[in-house]
Every structure is written in C-alpha cells, then in structure tokens.
Amino acid sequence: MDFILYEQKGAYAVITINRERALNALNSQVLDELDATLDAVDLNTVRCLVLTGAGEKSFVAGADIGEMSTLTKAEGEAFGKKGNDVFRKLETFPIPVIAAVNGFALGGGCEISMSCDIRLCSANAVFGQPEVGLGITPGFGGTQRLARLVSPGMAKQLIYTARNIKAPEAYRIGLVNEVFEAEVDAEGNVVKSAKEVLMAAAEKMAATIAKNAPIAVRNCKKAINEGLDAKMDDAIVIEEKLFGDCFETEDQKYGMAFFLDKNKEKVKAPFQNK
Ligand code: CO8
C-alpha cells in the first residue's frame, strides 16, 4: 500500500490516509487501497476502527482535483461511483468507524467523514463542500449525507455557498460530536498537539466500544442505519429482529448472568464475540 497505513491495536485498528504532500486528497489509488484495507480487516479480532489523515494539517482535502480535471461525463460518473462504493462500505461496515478529523475535511474529505459513525475533530479542523466553486456537485454522498446529518436547510446553505466552516461551527450544527484543543502548559507551550489529543480521545473511545458485547454493538449499528432509512413501523421491526438476534449468544448469556451474580468482587471477563 502506498497511501494507506493500517495498525491494529488490540481490539481496535487505526486506518490512516497517508498522502500528506497532497493533504491526503483522494485519488483512485487511495480509494482502491482503502477499499482493499477494509476488505482485509480481521473482523474476528477488530471491533472498532478509527479513520484519520496523516499529519497535523489535513484529514482529507477532498477528491483529487488534478485527476478529476480532465474526466469526461462517463468517467466523472464512474469516479463518483468509485468513491460512493467505498464510502458506503465504510457506512455499512459491520463494526463502528470513528472519523478523527485532523484539519481540512473538504469536499470528499467532509463526505468520507460523514460515512463514519462518529466524527471527532481537532480545533484546527475545517469542514466544507467547496464543489460548486469547482463546477461540480458534492459527488461522494455530500448532497445526501449532509442533509441527513444536519438540517436540509443548513446543508443547502453550506453546499450552495461553498463556504468552509471551522470546528466550533461544525460542532454547533451537529456535524461533529466533540472538538479537541492542543494541551498547553502554564507558559503556553504546546505539550500535546490537537491531533495528539484528538487521537488519544478517538482511540480511547474505540477501546471503550471494543470492550462491549461485539454482536450487540454491530446490531446497534445495523438497527440505527437501517432504521433511519425506513418508516417507523418498519424500523421497529428491524430493531426487534436485531434485538432478538442477540439472545442465546454467549455474550448475552454471560453479560446478564454477570449482572445477576451477587458475587460482585469478581472481574467481568472480556466479551468473546460469540
Ligand atoms: N486535490 C489535489 N491536490 C490537492 C488537493 C485536492 N483536493 N488539495 C490540496 N492539494 C495539494 C495542492 O495542490 C498542493 O500540492 P503542490 O504542493 O504539489 O502544489 C498541496 O496539496 C498543498 O496544498 P496547498 O499548497 O494548496 O496548501 P494550502 O495550505 O495553501 O491550502 C487548502 C490548503 C485550503 C486545503 C487548499 O489546498 C485547497 O483549497 N485544496 C482544495 C480543497 C477542495 O476544493 N476540495 C474539494 C475537492 S472536490 C471534491 O472533493 C469532490 C468530491 C466528489 C467527487 C465526485 C466525483 C465525480
């Protein structure tokens, strides 16, 4: 892999888009490598993913403008499909994916973060859909996911104006769950960069998720995602099936037996994904 780093850390793994000289812009090769990386995740041992960009400055500064500049209509549509397929794979990936947004998340960068379950960002993060300024639409899911994540009116405002927003505004409109500042000492020297603080928080969250019953966590992701696309009458049936699916698993039997056990001094054993 030239542009993707993959590191498993116990029960979670960190995927880093590693094309720093182009601010981690997504060209076809990056998308192909990300796709292959997702296919290779060992779902027997990995229970949560963190997705980030290399360096301190940029998460992903969009789709590669150089590569897109000469595309025909058919090639443009095919490039859109390539991105959409990988982003949809992330969105429907069996385990949760946390986007750790370190800096620019523009165009395809904002869009890939919206395919993740949870967005956390550093204080220097900048979000935006600048596509109409380049003569195209947000074609990696931006017109769809931004309108679902924030309000349709706010999504339209951001997309039509192509205005970038900084981390506090992204937080205010609900695009990110939390913003992380650099850690400074009493003299104002940076002890830990915002990216370091962000990664520590994202990895801590991933480890926390990875400790919970894996089948239950997966079923929650499926229930929320599939339920949001359904009418409420159908959505609660989706929930019921996924709820029922947890019963008779070893993790459900153990988790409940542990709670009911009066001998509370003993340490809870790790869930087994069974
Ligand atoms: N594509 C290709 N290269 C990029 C991109 C990009 N999106 N962003 C940055 N780079 C490159 C620059 O060309 C530059 O390369 P070089 O050093 O070889 O000249 C290097 O990264 C560093 O960038 P800058 O010198 O521009 O760094 P600055 O700190 O001055 O500026 C910015 C940082 C503000 C992030 C600036 O780089 C920028 O505006 N980048 C483009 C942001 C953008 O418009 N992104 C949206 C792209 S369109 C998109 O994502 C569409 C998605 C849907 C596709 C659907 C397909 C059909």
CSV table of C-alpha atoms and ligand atoms in Angstrom, one decimal:
chain,number,residue,atom,x,y,z
A,1,MET,CA,0.0,0.0,0.0
A,2,ASP,CA,1.4,3.4,-1.0
A,3,PHE,CA,-1.3,5.6,0.6
A,4,ILE,CA,-2.9,3.7,3.5
A,5,LEU,CA,-1.5,2.8,6.8
A,6,TYR,CA,-3.2,0.2,8.9
A,7,GLU,CA,-2.4,-0.5,12.5
A,8,GLN,CA,-4.2,-2.9,14.8
A,9,LYS,CA,-4.0,-2.0,18.5
A,10,GLY,CA,-5.6,-4.8,20.4
A,11,ALA,CA,-9.3,-4.9,19.7
A,12,TYR,CA,-9.4,-1.8,17.5
A,13,ALA,CA,-7.5,-0.6,14.5
A,14,VAL,CA,-6.4,2.8,13.1
A,15,ILE,CA,-6.6,3.5,9.3
A,16,THR,CA,-4.5,6.5,8.2
A,17,ILE,CA,-4.9,8.0,4.8
A,18,ASN,CA,-1.3,8.7,4.1
A,19,ARG,CA,-0.8,11.1,1.2
A,20,GLU,CA,0.4,14.1,3.1
A,21,ARG,CA,2.1,16.0,0.3
A,22,ALA,CA,-1.4,16.4,-1.4
A,23,LEU,CA,-3.1,17.0,2.0
A,24,ASN,CA,-4.4,13.4,1.8
A,25,ALA,CA,-6.5,14.1,-1.3
A,26,LEU,CA,-8.4,11.1,-2.6
A,27,ASN,CA,-7.3,9.8,-6.0
A,28,SER,CA,-8.3,6.5,-7.5
A,29,GLN,CA,-5.4,4.7,-6.0
A,30,VAL,CA,-6.2,5.9,-2.4
A,31,LEU,CA,-9.8,4.8,-2.9
A,32,ASP,CA,-8.7,1.4,-4.2
A,33,GLU,CA,-6.3,0.9,-1.3
A,34,LEU,CA,-8.9,2.0,1.2
A,35,ASP,CA,-11.3,-0.5,-0.3
A,36,ALA,CA,-8.8,-3.3,-0.1
A,37,THR,CA,-7.9,-2.3,3.5
A,38,LEU,CA,-11.5,-2.6,4.6
A,39,ASP,CA,-11.8,-6.0,2.9
A,40,ALA,CA,-8.8,-7.2,4.9
A,41,VAL,CA,-9.9,-6.1,8.4
A,42,ASP,CA,-10.0,-9.2,10.6
A,43,LEU,CA,-13.5,-8.9,12.0
A,44,ASN,CA,-12.8,-11.8,14.4
A,45,THR,CA,-10.5,-9.6,16.4
A,46,VAL,CA,-11.1,-6.0,15.4
A,47,ARG,CA,-14.2,-4.4,16.9
A,48,CYS,CA,-13.9,-0.8,16.1
A,49,LEU,CA,-12.0,1.4,13.5
A,50,VAL,CA,-10.5,4.9,13.7
A,51,LEU,CA,-10.1,6.7,10.4
A,52,THR,CA,-7.7,9.7,10.2
A,53,GLY,CA,-5.3,11.5,7.9
A,54,ALA,CA,-1.5,11.7,8.1
A,55,GLY,CA,0.0,14.8,9.6
A,56,GLU,CA,-1.4,17.7,11.6
A,57,LYS,CA,-2.8,19.9,8.8
A,58,SER,CA,-5.3,17.8,6.9
A,59,PHE,CA,-7.7,14.9,7.3
A,60,VAL,CA,-8.6,14.8,3.6
A,61,ALA,CA,-8.6,17.9,1.4
A,62,GLY,CA,-11.1,16.4,-1.0
A,63,ALA,CA,-11.1,14.3,-4.1
A,64,ASP,CA,-8.0,14.8,-6.3
A,65,ILE,CA,-8.7,17.9,-8.4
A,66,GLY,CA,-5.9,17.1,-10.8
A,67,GLU,CA,-7.3,13.6,-11.5
A,68,MET,CA,-10.8,15.0,-11.9
A,69,SER,CA,-9.9,17.9,-14.1
A,70,THR,CA,-9.9,16.0,-17.4
A,71,LEU,CA,-12.7,13.5,-16.8
A,72,THR,CA,-15.5,13.0,-19.4
A,73,LYS,CA,-19.1,12.8,-18.2
A,74,ALA,CA,-19.0,9.0,-18.1
A,75,GLU,CA,-15.6,9.0,-16.3
A,76,GLY,CA,-16.9,11.5,-13.8
A,77,GLU,CA,-19.9,9.3,-13.1
A,78,ALA,CA,-17.6,6.3,-12.7
A,79,PHE,CA,-15.3,8.2,-10.4
A,80,GLY,CA,-18.3,9.2,-8.3
A,81,LYS,CA,-19.4,5.6,-8.1
A,82,LYS,CA,-15.9,4.5,-7.1
A,83,GLY,CA,-16.0,6.9,-4.1
A,84,ASN,CA,-19.6,6.2,-3.3
A,85,ASP,CA,-19.0,2.4,-3.2
A,86,VAL,CA,-16.0,2.8,-0.8
A,87,PHE,CA,-17.9,5.3,1.4
A,88,ARG,CA,-21.0,3.1,1.5
A,89,LYS,CA,-18.7,0.2,2.5
A,90,LEU,CA,-17.5,2.3,5.4
A,91,GLU,CA,-21.0,3.4,6.4
A,92,THR,CA,-22.3,-0.2,6.4
A,93,PHE,CA,-19.1,-1.7,7.7
A,94,PRO,CA,-20.1,-4.3,10.4
A,95,ILE,CA,-18.2,-2.6,13.2
A,96,PRO,CA,-18.3,1.2,14.2
A,97,VAL,CA,-15.9,3.6,12.5
A,98,ILE,CA,-14.8,6.8,14.2
A,99,ALA,CA,-13.6,9.6,12.0
A,100,ALA,CA,-10.7,11.5,13.8
A,101,VAL,CA,-10.8,14.7,11.7
A,102,ASN,CA,-7.4,16.4,12.0
A,103,GLY,CA,-7.6,19.6,10.0
A,104,PHE,CA,-9.1,20.1,6.5
A,105,ALA,CA,-12.2,17.9,5.7
A,106,LEU,CA,-13.2,19.5,2.4
A,107,GLY,CA,-15.3,18.1,-0.4
A,108,GLY,CA,-14.6,14.3,-0.4
A,109,GLY,CA,-12.9,14.7,3.0
A,110,CYS,CA,-16.1,16.0,4.6
A,111,GLU,CA,-18.0,13.3,2.7
A,112,ILE,CA,-15.8,10.4,3.9
A,113,SER,CA,-16.1,11.7,7.5
A,114,MET,CA,-19.9,11.7,7.1
A,115,SER,CA,-19.8,8.0,6.1
A,116,CYS,CA,-18.3,7.2,9.5
A,117,ASP,CA,-20.5,6.5,12.6
A,118,ILE,CA,-19.0,9.2,14.8
A,119,ARG,CA,-17.0,12.4,14.0
A,120,LEU,CA,-14.5,13.9,16.4
A,121,CYS,CA,-12.2,16.7,15.3
A,122,SER,CA,-9.1,18.8,16.3
A,123,ALA,CA,-9.6,22.5,16.9
A,124,ASN,CA,-7.9,23.3,13.6
A,125,ALA,CA,-10.5,21.3,11.6
A,126,VAL,CA,-12.2,23.0,8.7
A,127,PHE,CA,-15.3,21.4,7.1
A,128,GLY,CA,-16.9,22.3,3.8
A,129,GLN,CA,-18.3,21.3,0.5
A,130,PRO,CA,-16.5,23.6,-2.0
A,131,GLU,CA,-17.6,21.7,-5.1
A,132,VAL,CA,-19.9,24.3,-6.7
A,133,GLY,CA,-16.9,26.6,-6.8
A,134,LEU,CA,-15.1,24.0,-8.9
A,135,GLY,CA,-18.1,23.4,-11.2
A,136,ILE,CA,-19.3,20.1,-9.8
A,137,THR,CA,-21.7,18.8,-7.2
A,138,PRO,CA,-20.6,17.1,-4.0
A,139,GLY,CA,-20.5,13.7,-5.7
A,140,PHE,CA,-19.2,11.4,-2.9
A,141,GLY,CA,-22.5,11.4,-1.0
A,142,GLY,CA,-22.4,15.0,0.2
A,143,THR,CA,-25.8,16.1,-1.2
A,144,GLN,CA,-27.3,13.1,0.7
A,145,ARG,CA,-25.5,12.7,3.9
A,146,LEU,CA,-25.0,16.3,4.9
A,147,ALA,CA,-28.8,16.9,4.5
A,148,ARG,CA,-29.5,13.9,6.8
A,149,LEU,CA,-26.8,14.8,9.4
A,150,VAL,CA,-27.5,18.5,9.8
A,151,SER,CA,-30.8,20.1,8.6
A,152,PRO,CA,-31.7,20.2,4.9
A,153,GLY,CA,-31.7,24.0,5.1
A,154,MET,CA,-28.2,24.1,6.6
A,155,ALA,CA,-26.9,21.5,4.2
A,156,LYS,CA,-28.2,23.6,1.3
A,157,GLN,CA,-26.7,26.8,2.6
A,158,LEU,CA,-23.3,25.2,3.0
A,159,ILE,CA,-23.4,23.4,-0.4
A,160,TYR,CA,-24.8,26.4,-2.4
A,161,THR,CA,-22.4,28.9,-0.8
A,162,ALA,CA,-19.4,26.6,-0.8
A,163,ARG,CA,-18.4,28.2,2.5
A,164,ASN,CA,-16.0,26.4,4.7
A,165,ILE,CA,-16.7,26.3,8.4
A,166,LYS,CA,-14.4,25.9,11.4
A,167,ALA,CA,-14.6,23.3,14.2
A,168,PRO,CA,-16.8,25.4,16.6
A,169,GLU,CA,-19.4,25.9,13.9
A,170,ALA,CA,-19.3,22.3,12.8
A,171,TYR,CA,-19.9,21.4,16.5
A,172,ARG,CA,-22.8,23.9,16.8
A,173,ILE,CA,-24.6,22.4,13.8
A,174,GLY,CA,-24.1,18.8,14.9
A,175,LEU,CA,-21.6,17.8,12.3
A,176,VAL,CA,-19.0,16.7,14.9
A,177,ASN,CA,-19.6,15.3,18.4
A,178,GLU,CA,-16.6,16.9,20.0
A,179,VAL,CA,-13.7,19.3,19.3
A,180,PHE,CA,-10.2,18.7,20.9
A,181,GLU,CA,-7.8,21.5,21.7
A,182,ALA,CA,-4.0,21.3,22.0
A,183,GLU,CA,-2.7,20.8,25.5
A,184,VAL,CA,-0.6,23.7,26.7
A,185,ASP,CA,1.5,24.1,29.9
A,186,ALA,CA,1.4,27.2,32.2
A,187,GLU,CA,3.8,29.1,29.9
A,188,GLY,CA,1.6,28.4,26.9
A,189,ASN,CA,4.0,25.9,25.4
A,190,VAL,CA,2.2,23.1,23.5
A,191,VAL,CA,2.6,19.8,25.4
A,192,LYS,CA,0.4,17.8,23.1
A,193,SER,CA,-0.8,18.9,19.7
A,194,ALA,CA,-4.6,19.0,19.0
A,195,LYS,CA,-4.0,16.0,16.7
A,196,GLU,CA,-2.4,14.0,19.5
A,197,VAL,CA,-5.2,14.9,21.9
A,198,LEU,CA,-7.8,14.0,19.2
A,199,MET,CA,-6.2,10.7,18.5
A,200,ALA,CA,-5.9,9.8,22.2
A,201,ALA,CA,-9.6,10.5,22.6
A,202,ALA,CA,-10.6,8.7,19.4
A,203,GLU,CA,-8.6,5.6,20.4
A,204,LYS,CA,-9.9,5.7,24.0
A,205,MET,CA,-13.5,5.8,22.6
A,206,ALA,CA,-12.6,2.9,20.1
A,207,ALA,CA,-11.2,0.8,23.0
A,208,THR,CA,-14.4,1.5,25.1
A,209,ILE,CA,-16.6,0.4,22.2
A,210,ALA,CA,-14.4,-2.6,21.7
A,211,LYS,CA,-15.0,-3.7,25.3
A,212,ASN,CA,-18.7,-4.0,24.8
A,213,ALA,CA,-20.5,-7.1,23.5
A,214,PRO,CA,-19.5,-7.2,19.8
A,215,ILE,CA,-22.6,-8.8,18.4
A,216,ALA,CA,-24.8,-6.3,20.3
A,217,VAL,CA,-22.7,-3.3,19.1
A,218,ARG,CA,-22.8,-4.5,15.5
A,219,ASN,CA,-26.6,-5.0,15.7
A,220,CYS,CA,-27.0,-1.5,17.2
A,221,LYS,CA,-25.1,0.0,14.1
A,222,LYS,CA,-27.3,-2.0,11.7
A,223,ALA,CA,-30.5,-1.1,13.6
A,224,ILE,CA,-29.7,2.6,13.6
A,225,ASN,CA,-28.6,2.8,10.0
A,226,GLU,CA,-31.3,0.6,8.5
A,227,GLY,CA,-34.0,2.1,10.8
A,228,LEU,CA,-33.1,5.6,9.6
A,229,ASP,CA,-33.9,4.6,6.0
A,230,ALA,CA,-37.2,3.0,7.0
A,231,LYS,CA,-40.7,4.2,8.1
A,232,MET,CA,-41.1,3.9,11.9
A,233,ASP,CA,-43.5,0.9,11.6
A,234,ASP,CA,-40.8,-1.0,9.6
A,235,ALA,CA,-37.9,0.5,11.7
A,236,ILE,CA,-39.2,-1.0,14.9
A,237,VAL,CA,-39.5,-4.4,13.2
A,238,ILE,CA,-35.8,-4.1,12.1
A,239,GLU,CA,-35.0,-3.3,15.8
A,240,GLU,CA,-37.0,-6.3,17.1
A,241,LYS,CA,-35.2,-8.7,14.8
A,242,LEU,CA,-31.7,-7.4,15.7
A,243,PHE,CA,-32.7,-7.4,19.4
A,244,GLY,CA,-33.9,-11.0,19.2
A,245,ASP,CA,-30.7,-11.9,17.3
A,246,CYS,CA,-28.6,-11.1,20.5
A,247,PHE,CA,-30.4,-13.7,22.6
A,248,GLU,CA,-28.8,-17.1,23.0
A,249,THR,CA,-25.4,-15.6,22.2
A,250,GLU,CA,-22.7,-16.4,24.7
A,251,ASP,CA,-22.1,-12.7,25.3
A,252,GLN,CA,-25.8,-12.1,26.1
A,253,LYS,CA,-25.9,-15.0,28.5
A,254,TYR,CA,-22.7,-14.0,30.2
A,255,GLY,CA,-23.5,-10.3,30.3
A,256,MET,CA,-26.8,-10.8,32.0
A,257,ALA,CA,-25.5,-13.7,34.3
A,258,PHE,CA,-22.7,-11.4,35.5
A,259,PHE,CA,-25.2,-8.6,36.3
A,260,LEU,CA,-27.4,-11.0,38.2
A,261,ASP,CA,-24.5,-12.7,40.1
A,262,LYS,CA,-24.4,-11.5,43.7
A,263,ASN,CA,-20.7,-12.1,43.9
A,264,LYS,CA,-19.7,-8.6,42.6
A,265,GLU,CA,-16.0,-8.7,43.5
A,266,LYS,CA,-15.1,-10.8,40.5
A,267,VAL,CA,-13.8,-9.1,37.4
A,268,LYS,CA,-16.0,-9.2,34.3
A,269,ALA,CA,-14.4,-11.3,31.6
A,270,PRO,CA,-14.0,-9.9,28.1
A,271,PHE,CA,-16.8,-10.5,25.7
A,272,GLN,CA,-16.0,-13.2,23.1
A,273,ASN,CA,-17.9,-12.1,20.0
A,274,LYS,CA,-20.0,-15.3,20.3
B,1,CO8,N1,-6.7,17.6,-4.9
B,1,CO8,C1,-5.4,17.5,-5.3
B,1,CO8,N2,-4.4,18.1,-4.7
B,1,CO8,C2,-4.7,18.8,-3.6
B,1,CO8,C3,-6.0,19.0,-3.1
B,1,CO8,C4,-7.0,18.3,-3.8
B,1,CO8,N3,-8.3,18.3,-3.4
B,1,CO8,N4,-5.9,19.7,-2.0
B,1,CO8,C5,-4.6,20.1,-1.8
B,1,CO8,N5,-3.9,19.6,-2.8
B,1,CO8,C6,-2.4,19.7,-3.0
B,1,CO8,C7,-2.1,21.1,-3.5
B,1,CO8,O1,-2.2,21.1,-5.0
B,1,CO8,C8,-0.6,21.2,-3.1
B,1,CO8,O2,0.2,20.4,-4.0
B,1,CO8,P1,1.6,21.0,-4.5
B,1,CO8,O3,2.4,21.2,-3.3
B,1,CO8,O4,2.1,19.9,-5.4
B,1,CO8,O5,1.2,22.3,-5.2
B,1,CO8,C9,-0.6,20.5,-1.8
B,1,CO8,O6,-1.8,19.7,-1.7
B,1,CO8,C10,-0.7,21.5,-0.6
B,1,CO8,O7,-1.8,22.3,-0.8
B,1,CO8,P2,-1.8,23.9,-0.8
B,1,CO8,O8,-0.5,24.4,-1.2
B,1,CO8,O9,-3.0,24.4,-1.6
B,1,CO8,O10,-2.0,24.2,0.8
B,1,CO8,P3,-2.6,25.5,1.4
B,1,CO8,O11,-2.3,25.4,2.9
B,1,CO8,O12,-2.2,26.7,0.8
B,1,CO8,O13,-4.2,25.3,1.2
B,1,CO8,C11,-6.3,24.1,1.2
B,1,CO8,C12,-4.9,24.2,1.8
B,1,CO8,C13,-7.1,25.3,1.6
B,1,CO8,C14,-6.9,22.9,1.7
B,1,CO8,C15,-6.1,24.0,-0.3
B,1,CO8,O14,-5.2,23.0,-0.6
B,1,CO8,C16,-7.4,23.7,-1.1
B,1,CO8,O15,-8.3,24.6,-1.2
B,1,CO8,N6,-7.5,22.4,-1.5
B,1,CO8,C17,-8.7,22.0,-2.3
B,1,CO8,C18,-9.9,21.8,-1.4
B,1,CO8,C19,-11.0,21.4,-2.2
B,1,CO8,O16,-11.5,22.2,-3.0
B,1,CO8,N7,-11.5,20.2,-2.0
B,1,CO8,C20,-12.7,19.7,-2.7
B,1,CO8,C21,-12.2,19.0,-3.9
B,1,CO8,S1,-13.6,18.5,-4.9
B,1,CO8,C22,-14.2,17.1,-4.2
B,1,CO8,O17,-13.7,16.7,-3.1
B,1,CO8,C23,-15.3,16.5,-4.9
B,1,CO8,C24,-15.8,15.2,-4.2
B,1,CO8,C25,-16.8,14.5,-5.0
B,1,CO8,C26,-16.1,13.9,-6.2
B,1,CO8,C27,-17.2,13.4,-7.2
B,1,CO8,C28,-16.5,12.8,-8.4
B,1,CO8,C29,-17.3,12.9,-9.6
